[in-house]
PDB file of C-alpha atoms in Angstrom:
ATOM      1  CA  UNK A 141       0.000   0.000   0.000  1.00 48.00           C
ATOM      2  CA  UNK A 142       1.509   3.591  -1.172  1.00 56.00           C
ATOM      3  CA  UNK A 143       1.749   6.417   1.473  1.00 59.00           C
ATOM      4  CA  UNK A 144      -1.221   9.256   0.854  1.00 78.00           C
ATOM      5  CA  UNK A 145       1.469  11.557  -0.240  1.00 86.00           C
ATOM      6  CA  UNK A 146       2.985   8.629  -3.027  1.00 88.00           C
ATOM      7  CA  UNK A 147      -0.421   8.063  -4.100  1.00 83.00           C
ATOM      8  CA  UNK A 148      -1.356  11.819  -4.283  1.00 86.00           C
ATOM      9  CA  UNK A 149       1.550  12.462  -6.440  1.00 91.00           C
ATOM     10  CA  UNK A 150       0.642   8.894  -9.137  1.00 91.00           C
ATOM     11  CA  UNK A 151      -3.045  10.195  -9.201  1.00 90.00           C
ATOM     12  CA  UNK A 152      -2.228  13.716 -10.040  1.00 92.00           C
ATOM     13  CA  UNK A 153       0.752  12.886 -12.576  1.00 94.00           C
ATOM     14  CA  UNK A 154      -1.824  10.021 -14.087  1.00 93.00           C
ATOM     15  CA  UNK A 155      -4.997  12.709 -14.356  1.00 92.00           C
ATOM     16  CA  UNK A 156      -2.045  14.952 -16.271  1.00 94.00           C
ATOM     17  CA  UNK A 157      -1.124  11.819 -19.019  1.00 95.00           C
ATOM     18  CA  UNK A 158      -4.735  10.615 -19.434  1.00 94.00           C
ATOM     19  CA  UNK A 159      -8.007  11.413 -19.732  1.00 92.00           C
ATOM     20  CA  UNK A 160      -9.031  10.964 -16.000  1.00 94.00           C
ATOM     21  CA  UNK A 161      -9.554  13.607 -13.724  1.00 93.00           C
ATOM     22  CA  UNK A 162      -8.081  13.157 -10.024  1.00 92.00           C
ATOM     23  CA  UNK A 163     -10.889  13.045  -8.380  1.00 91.00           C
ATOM     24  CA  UNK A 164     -12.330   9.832 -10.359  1.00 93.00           C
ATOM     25  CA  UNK A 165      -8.561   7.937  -9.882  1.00 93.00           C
ATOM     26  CA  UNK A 166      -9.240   8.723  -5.905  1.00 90.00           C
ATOM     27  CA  UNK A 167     -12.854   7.285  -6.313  1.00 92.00           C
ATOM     28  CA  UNK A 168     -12.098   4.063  -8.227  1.00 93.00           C
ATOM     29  CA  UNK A 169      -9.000   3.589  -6.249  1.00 92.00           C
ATOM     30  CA  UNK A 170     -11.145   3.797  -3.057  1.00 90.00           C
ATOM     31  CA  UNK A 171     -14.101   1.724  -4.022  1.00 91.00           C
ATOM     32  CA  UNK A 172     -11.777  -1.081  -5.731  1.00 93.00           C
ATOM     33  CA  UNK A 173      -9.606  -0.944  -2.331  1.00 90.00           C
ATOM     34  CA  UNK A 174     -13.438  -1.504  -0.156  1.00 88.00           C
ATOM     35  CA  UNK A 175     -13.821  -4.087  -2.785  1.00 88.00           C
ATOM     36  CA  UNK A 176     -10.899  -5.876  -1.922  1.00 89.00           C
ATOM     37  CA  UNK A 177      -9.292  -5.846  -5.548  1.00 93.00           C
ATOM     38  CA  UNK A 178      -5.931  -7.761  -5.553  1.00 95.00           C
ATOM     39  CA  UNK A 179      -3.971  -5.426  -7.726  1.00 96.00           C
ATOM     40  CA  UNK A 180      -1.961  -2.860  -6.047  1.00 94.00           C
ATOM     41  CA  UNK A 181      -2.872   0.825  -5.725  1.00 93.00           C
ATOM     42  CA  UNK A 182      -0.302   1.785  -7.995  1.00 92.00           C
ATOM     43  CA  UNK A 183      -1.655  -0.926 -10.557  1.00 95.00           C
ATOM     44  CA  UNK A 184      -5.050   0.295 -10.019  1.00 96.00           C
ATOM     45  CA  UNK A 185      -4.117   4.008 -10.575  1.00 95.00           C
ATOM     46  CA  UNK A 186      -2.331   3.271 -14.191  1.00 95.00           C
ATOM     47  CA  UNK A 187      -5.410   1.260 -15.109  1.00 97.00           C
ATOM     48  CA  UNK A 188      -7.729   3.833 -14.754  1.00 97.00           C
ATOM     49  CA  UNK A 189      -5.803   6.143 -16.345  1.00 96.00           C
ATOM     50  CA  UNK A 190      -5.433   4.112 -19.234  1.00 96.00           C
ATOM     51  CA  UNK A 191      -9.352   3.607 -19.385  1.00 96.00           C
ATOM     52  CA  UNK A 192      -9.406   6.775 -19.224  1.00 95.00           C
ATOM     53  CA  UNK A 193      -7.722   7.382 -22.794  1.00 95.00           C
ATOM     54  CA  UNK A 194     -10.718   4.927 -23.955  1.00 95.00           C
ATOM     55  CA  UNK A 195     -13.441   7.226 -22.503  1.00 94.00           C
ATOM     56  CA  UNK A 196     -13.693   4.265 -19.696  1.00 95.00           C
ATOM     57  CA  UNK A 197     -14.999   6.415 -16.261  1.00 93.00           C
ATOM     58  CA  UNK A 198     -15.992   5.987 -13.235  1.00 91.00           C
ATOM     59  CA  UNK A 199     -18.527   3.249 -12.892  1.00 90.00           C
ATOM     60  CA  UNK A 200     -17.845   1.564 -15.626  1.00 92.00           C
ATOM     61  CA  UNK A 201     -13.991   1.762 -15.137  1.00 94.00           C
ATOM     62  CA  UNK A 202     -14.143   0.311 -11.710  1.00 94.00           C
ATOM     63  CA  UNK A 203     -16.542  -2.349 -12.767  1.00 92.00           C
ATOM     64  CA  UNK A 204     -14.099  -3.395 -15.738  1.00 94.00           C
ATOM     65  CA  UNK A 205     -11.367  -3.183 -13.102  1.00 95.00           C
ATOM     66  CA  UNK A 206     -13.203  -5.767 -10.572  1.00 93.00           C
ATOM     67  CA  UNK A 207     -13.955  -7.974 -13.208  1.00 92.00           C
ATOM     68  CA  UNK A 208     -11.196  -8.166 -14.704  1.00 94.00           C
ATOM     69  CA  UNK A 209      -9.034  -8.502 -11.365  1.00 94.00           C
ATOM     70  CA  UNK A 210     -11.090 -11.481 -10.432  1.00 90.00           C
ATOM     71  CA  UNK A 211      -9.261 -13.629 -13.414  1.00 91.00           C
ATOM     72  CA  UNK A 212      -5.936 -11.848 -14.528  1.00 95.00           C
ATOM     73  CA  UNK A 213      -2.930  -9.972 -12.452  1.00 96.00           C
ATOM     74  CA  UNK A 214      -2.161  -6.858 -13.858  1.00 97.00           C
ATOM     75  CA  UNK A 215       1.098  -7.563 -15.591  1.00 96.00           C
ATOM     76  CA  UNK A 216      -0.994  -9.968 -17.519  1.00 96.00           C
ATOM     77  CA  UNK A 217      -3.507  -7.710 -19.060  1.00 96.00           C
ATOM     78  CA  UNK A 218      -1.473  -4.173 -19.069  1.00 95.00           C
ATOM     79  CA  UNK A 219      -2.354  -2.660 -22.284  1.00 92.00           C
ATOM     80  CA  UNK A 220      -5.265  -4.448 -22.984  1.00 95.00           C
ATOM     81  CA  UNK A 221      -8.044  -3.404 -20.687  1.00 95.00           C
ATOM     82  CA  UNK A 222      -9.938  -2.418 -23.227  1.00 93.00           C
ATOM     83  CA  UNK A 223     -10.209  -5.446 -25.271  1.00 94.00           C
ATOM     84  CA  UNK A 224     -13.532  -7.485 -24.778  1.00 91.00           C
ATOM     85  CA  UNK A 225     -13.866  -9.745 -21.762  1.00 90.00           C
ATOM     86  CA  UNK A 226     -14.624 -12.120 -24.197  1.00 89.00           C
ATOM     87  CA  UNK A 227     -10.817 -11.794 -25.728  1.00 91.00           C
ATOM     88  CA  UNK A 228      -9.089 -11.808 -21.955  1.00 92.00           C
ATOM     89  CA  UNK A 229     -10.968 -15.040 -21.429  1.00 89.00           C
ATOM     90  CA  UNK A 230     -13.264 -13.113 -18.513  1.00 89.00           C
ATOM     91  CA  UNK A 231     -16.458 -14.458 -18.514  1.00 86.00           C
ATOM     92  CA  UNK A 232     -19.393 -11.677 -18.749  1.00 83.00           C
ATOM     93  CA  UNK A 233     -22.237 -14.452 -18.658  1.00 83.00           C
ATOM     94  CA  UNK A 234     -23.119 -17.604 -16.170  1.00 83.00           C
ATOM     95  CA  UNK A 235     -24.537 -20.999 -18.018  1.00 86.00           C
ATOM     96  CA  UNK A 236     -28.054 -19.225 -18.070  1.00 88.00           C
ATOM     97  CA  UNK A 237     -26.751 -16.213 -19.775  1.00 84.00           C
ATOM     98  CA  UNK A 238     -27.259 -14.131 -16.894  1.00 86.00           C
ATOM     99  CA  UNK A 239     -24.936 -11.760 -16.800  1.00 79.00           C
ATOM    100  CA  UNK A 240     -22.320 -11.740 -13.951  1.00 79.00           C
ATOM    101  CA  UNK A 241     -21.686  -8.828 -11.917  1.00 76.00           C
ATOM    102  CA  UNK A 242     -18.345  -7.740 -10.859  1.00 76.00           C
ATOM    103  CA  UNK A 243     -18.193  -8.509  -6.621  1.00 75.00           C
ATOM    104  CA  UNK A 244     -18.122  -4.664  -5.753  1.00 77.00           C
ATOM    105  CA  UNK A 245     -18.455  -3.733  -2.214  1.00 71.00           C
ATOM    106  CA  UNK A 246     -19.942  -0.415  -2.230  1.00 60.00           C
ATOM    107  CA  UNK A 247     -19.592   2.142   1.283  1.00 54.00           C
ATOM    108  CA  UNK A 248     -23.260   1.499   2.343  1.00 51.00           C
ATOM    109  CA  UNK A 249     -23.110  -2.100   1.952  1.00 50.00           C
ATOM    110  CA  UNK A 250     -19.599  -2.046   4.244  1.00 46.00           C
ATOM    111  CA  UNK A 251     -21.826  -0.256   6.992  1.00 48.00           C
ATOM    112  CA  UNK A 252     -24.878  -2.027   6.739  1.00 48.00           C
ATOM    113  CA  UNK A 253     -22.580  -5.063   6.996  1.00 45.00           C
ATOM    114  CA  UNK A 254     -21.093  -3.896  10.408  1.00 45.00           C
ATOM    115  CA  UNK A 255     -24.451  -3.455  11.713  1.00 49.00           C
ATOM    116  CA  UNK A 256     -25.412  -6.888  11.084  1.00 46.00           C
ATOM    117  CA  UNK A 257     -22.049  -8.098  12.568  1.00 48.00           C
ATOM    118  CA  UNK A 258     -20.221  -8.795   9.375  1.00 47.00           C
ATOM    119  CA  UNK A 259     -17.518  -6.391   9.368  1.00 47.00           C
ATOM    120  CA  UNK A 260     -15.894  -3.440  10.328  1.00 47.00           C
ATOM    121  CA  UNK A 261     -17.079  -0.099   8.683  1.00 43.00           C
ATOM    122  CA  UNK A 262     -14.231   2.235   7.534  1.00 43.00           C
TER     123      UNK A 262
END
């Protein structure tokens, strides 16, 4: 885990390079740490930017991220984030053809958890 002044500086110098705005690396990089993505923050921060370039935000970036994570490390699929999940061998639909939703832990969830004494809210 980077120090909040490391990470600072990778989020700013990655909002420069790409088409991501600080505030969304800080939001994805929060929401896939809750989420308990695998890849490390520096990892996380390059992907979005690079998502970025592909007019990937927010949402959707995250939710490619978690996906994604679930099946490859990062130094696998560098570069190719974009591709279809189809083409990094991430499967987007169950037997049924349901579609399968990324395992995204989102803030309220994490509290309503604690209450139910299931975790620890942040």
């Amino acid at each position: 885990m980077l120090l909040g002044e490391e990470l600072r500086l990778i989020a700013y110098n990655t909002a420069i390079k790409h088409n991501i705005t600080t505030s969304m690396v800080h939001k994805g990089l929060y929401q896939l740490g809750v989420s308990g993505c695998p890849w490390k923050d520096a990892d996380i921060v390059e992907a979005l930017g690079d998502l970025g370039d592909y007019g990937v935000h927010n949402l959707f970036a995250v939710e490619r991220i978690a996906r994604i994570s679930e099946v490859h490390p990062y130094s696998r699929v560098k570069g190719l984030l974009y591709h279809s999940y189809e083409s990094l061998g991430v499967k987007e639909r169950d037997e049924n053809g349901e579609f399968i939703a990324p395992k995204l832990l989102w803030k309220e969830n994490f509290f309503n958890r604690n209450e139910r004494g299931e975790g620890n809210a942040p």
